[in-house]
């Protein structure tokens, strides 16, 4: 049932960037109120089927899925376990100080702008986060990567005693 609803919600985007954006916004909203790990775990097979249906590689959608879940989790107190740990430490350290308490939506003043910026940066600067082994480099700089050059040099070195 969730697969059908998510398919209708996500629709049929024409580009990878629009698919990522359509995926990331609802996931960020859901992750603000549910723990990140179960959201990603439930969504992985759904995203894989959706990617197959829209003819986009699932690899280009799974990293944005994880990013959106993390960014959405920063918006509320219950969005990520780290926030709950910090509140527990604050209560332990300042048990009788009501000015040190953090409410459910108090983190939103920081988390929402950060989540919006993160979603925008991912979509604008990284429309295709995964480079596949059969993709051609877009410029010569990629083929002259320093680690690749170092690995080539290591192949010619012989280690003898």
Short mmCIF file of C-alpha atoms in Angstrom, two decimals:
data_model
loop_
_atom_site.label_atom_id
_atom_site.label_comp_id
_atom_site.label_asym_id
_atom_site.label_seq_id
_atom_site.Cartn_x
_atom_site.Cartn_y
_atom_site.Cartn_z
CA UNK A 1 0.00 0.00 0.00
CA UNK A 2 2.80 2.42 0.87
CA UNK A 3 4.44 1.61 -2.46
CA UNK A 4 1.30 2.68 -4.35
CA UNK A 5 0.92 5.92 -2.35
CA UNK A 6 4.57 6.85 -2.75
CA UNK A 7 4.39 6.10 -6.47
CA UNK A 8 1.44 8.48 -6.81
CA UNK A 9 3.11 11.12 -4.61
CA UNK A 10 6.45 10.96 -6.42
CA UNK A 11 4.93 10.85 -9.89
CA UNK A 12 6.83 10.43 -13.14
CA UNK A 13 9.67 12.97 -13.34
CA UNK A 14 11.52 13.53 -16.58
CA UNK A 15 14.99 14.20 -15.15
CA UNK A 16 17.16 12.80 -12.39
CA UNK A 17 17.27 16.17 -10.63
CA UNK A 18 13.48 16.44 -10.52
CA UNK A 19 13.24 12.83 -9.30
CA UNK A 20 15.67 13.61 -6.48
CA UNK A 21 13.76 16.71 -5.47
CA UNK A 22 10.40 14.90 -5.58
CA UNK A 23 11.87 12.22 -3.36
CA UNK A 24 13.76 14.41 -0.92
CA UNK A 25 10.98 16.82 0.11
CA UNK A 26 8.49 14.23 1.41
CA UNK A 27 11.26 12.16 3.01
CA UNK A 28 12.58 15.22 4.87
CA UNK A 29 9.09 15.97 6.17
CA UNK A 30 8.49 12.38 7.28
CA UNK A 31 11.93 12.17 8.89
CA UNK A 32 11.19 15.18 11.03
CA UNK A 33 8.65 13.06 12.92
CA UNK A 34 10.00 9.52 12.55
CA UNK A 35 13.44 8.09 13.18
CA UNK A 36 15.78 8.29 10.18
CA UNK A 37 16.86 4.66 10.04
CA UNK A 38 13.39 3.09 9.72
CA UNK A 39 12.35 5.72 7.17
CA UNK A 40 15.32 4.88 4.95
CA UNK A 41 14.92 1.13 5.53
CA UNK A 42 11.26 1.21 4.50
CA UNK A 43 11.90 3.49 1.54
CA UNK A 44 14.83 1.64 -0.06
CA UNK A 45 12.75 -1.05 -1.83
CA UNK A 46 10.08 1.53 -2.73
CA UNK A 47 12.69 3.85 -4.25
CA UNK A 48 14.27 0.95 -6.14
CA UNK A 49 10.92 0.00 -7.71
CA UNK A 50 10.07 3.64 -8.45
CA UNK A 51 13.47 4.16 -10.09
CA UNK A 52 12.93 1.09 -12.26
CA UNK A 53 9.48 2.38 -13.28
CA UNK A 54 10.75 5.85 -14.22
CA UNK A 55 13.92 4.49 -15.89
CA UNK A 56 16.38 6.26 -13.60
CA UNK A 57 19.18 4.44 -11.83
CA UNK A 58 18.31 3.74 -8.20
CA UNK A 59 21.90 4.61 -7.30
CA UNK A 60 21.15 8.23 -8.17
CA UNK A 61 18.24 8.29 -5.72
CA UNK A 62 19.49 6.34 -2.70
CA UNK A 63 22.10 8.86 -1.51
CA UNK A 64 19.59 11.76 -1.75
CA UNK A 65 17.14 9.55 0.18
CA UNK A 66 19.64 9.24 3.00
CA UNK A 67 20.56 12.95 2.91
CA UNK A 68 16.91 13.99 3.03
CA UNK A 69 16.28 11.71 5.98
CA UNK A 70 19.23 13.15 7.89
CA UNK A 71 18.32 16.75 7.07
CA UNK A 72 14.67 16.24 7.98
CA UNK A 73 15.67 14.67 11.27
CA UNK A 74 17.38 17.89 12.36
CA UNK A 75 14.08 19.81 12.28
CA UNK A 76 12.45 18.39 15.41
CA UNK A 77 13.42 16.92 18.74
CA UNK A 78 12.27 13.41 17.81
CA UNK A 79 13.64 13.46 14.26
CA UNK A 80 16.96 11.90 15.14
CA UNK A 81 18.27 10.03 18.15
CA UNK A 82 21.15 12.48 18.55
CA UNK A 83 18.69 15.23 19.46
CA UNK A 84 17.13 12.99 22.12
CA UNK A 85 20.54 12.15 23.58
CA UNK A 86 21.43 15.84 23.85
CA UNK A 87 18.14 16.63 25.60
CA UNK A 88 18.74 13.75 28.01
CA UNK A 89 22.22 15.08 28.79
CA UNK A 90 20.82 18.59 29.32
CA UNK A 91 18.17 17.30 31.72
CA UNK A 92 20.79 15.29 33.57
CA UNK A 93 23.17 18.23 33.82
CA UNK A 94 20.52 20.86 34.69
CA UNK A 95 17.69 18.93 36.36
CA UNK A 96 15.94 21.90 38.03
CA UNK A 97 16.49 24.61 35.41
CA UNK A 98 13.37 25.11 33.24
CA UNK A 99 15.19 27.59 30.96
CA UNK A 100 17.36 24.77 29.59
CA UNK A 101 14.51 22.59 28.30
CA UNK A 102 14.05 21.95 24.58
CA UNK A 103 10.57 21.46 23.12
CA UNK A 104 9.51 19.35 20.15
CA UNK A 105 9.74 22.16 17.58
CA UNK A 106 12.43 24.32 19.22
CA UNK A 107 15.14 22.89 16.96
CA UNK A 108 13.10 23.85 13.90
CA UNK A 109 14.41 27.40 13.93
CA UNK A 110 17.81 25.97 13.08
CA UNK A 111 16.90 22.67 11.45
CA UNK A 112 14.38 23.91 8.87
CA UNK A 113 16.71 26.47 7.23
CA UNK A 114 19.57 23.96 7.27
CA UNK A 115 17.34 21.26 5.76
CA UNK A 116 16.10 23.64 3.06
CA UNK A 117 19.65 24.70 2.23
CA UNK A 118 20.83 21.09 2.17
CA UNK A 119 18.00 19.99 -0.11
CA UNK A 120 18.68 22.92 -2.44
CA UNK A 121 22.42 22.32 -2.53
CA UNK A 122 21.98 18.64 -3.23
CA UNK A 123 19.60 19.34 -6.09
CA UNK A 124 21.55 22.25 -7.59
CA UNK A 125 25.12 21.10 -7.20
CA UNK A 126 24.74 17.36 -7.34
CA UNK A 127 22.06 16.26 -9.77
CA UNK A 128 24.01 13.09 -10.52
CA UNK A 129 25.95 12.13 -7.38
CA UNK A 130 27.11 8.73 -8.61
CA UNK A 131 29.56 8.28 -11.47
CA UNK A 132 29.23 4.84 -12.98
CA UNK A 133 32.07 2.66 -14.18
CA UNK A 134 30.81 2.83 -17.77
CA UNK A 135 30.35 6.62 -17.79
CA UNK A 136 32.88 8.67 -19.71
CA UNK A 137 34.71 11.36 -17.73
CA UNK A 138 33.32 14.79 -18.52
CA UNK A 139 36.81 16.33 -18.74
CA UNK A 140 40.44 15.30 -18.78
CA UNK A 141 40.84 16.35 -15.16
CA UNK A 142 38.81 13.34 -14.04
CA UNK A 143 41.04 10.92 -15.89
CA UNK A 144 44.13 12.55 -14.35
CA UNK A 145 42.95 12.15 -10.76
CA UNK A 146 45.92 12.17 -8.33
CA UNK A 147 44.90 8.93 -6.60
CA UNK A 148 44.51 7.15 -9.94
CA UNK A 149 47.97 8.36 -10.94
CA UNK A 150 49.40 7.19 -7.63
CA UNK A 151 47.76 3.78 -8.08
CA UNK A 152 49.31 3.50 -11.57
CA UNK A 153 52.74 4.27 -10.10
CA UNK A 154 52.28 1.63 -7.41
CA UNK A 155 51.64 -1.02 -10.06
CA UNK A 156 55.12 -0.49 -11.44
CA UNK A 157 56.83 -0.79 -8.04
CA UNK A 158 58.15 -4.20 -7.10
CA UNK A 159 58.62 -5.07 -3.46
CA UNK A 160 61.59 -7.43 -3.14
CA UNK A 161 63.55 -8.42 -0.12
#
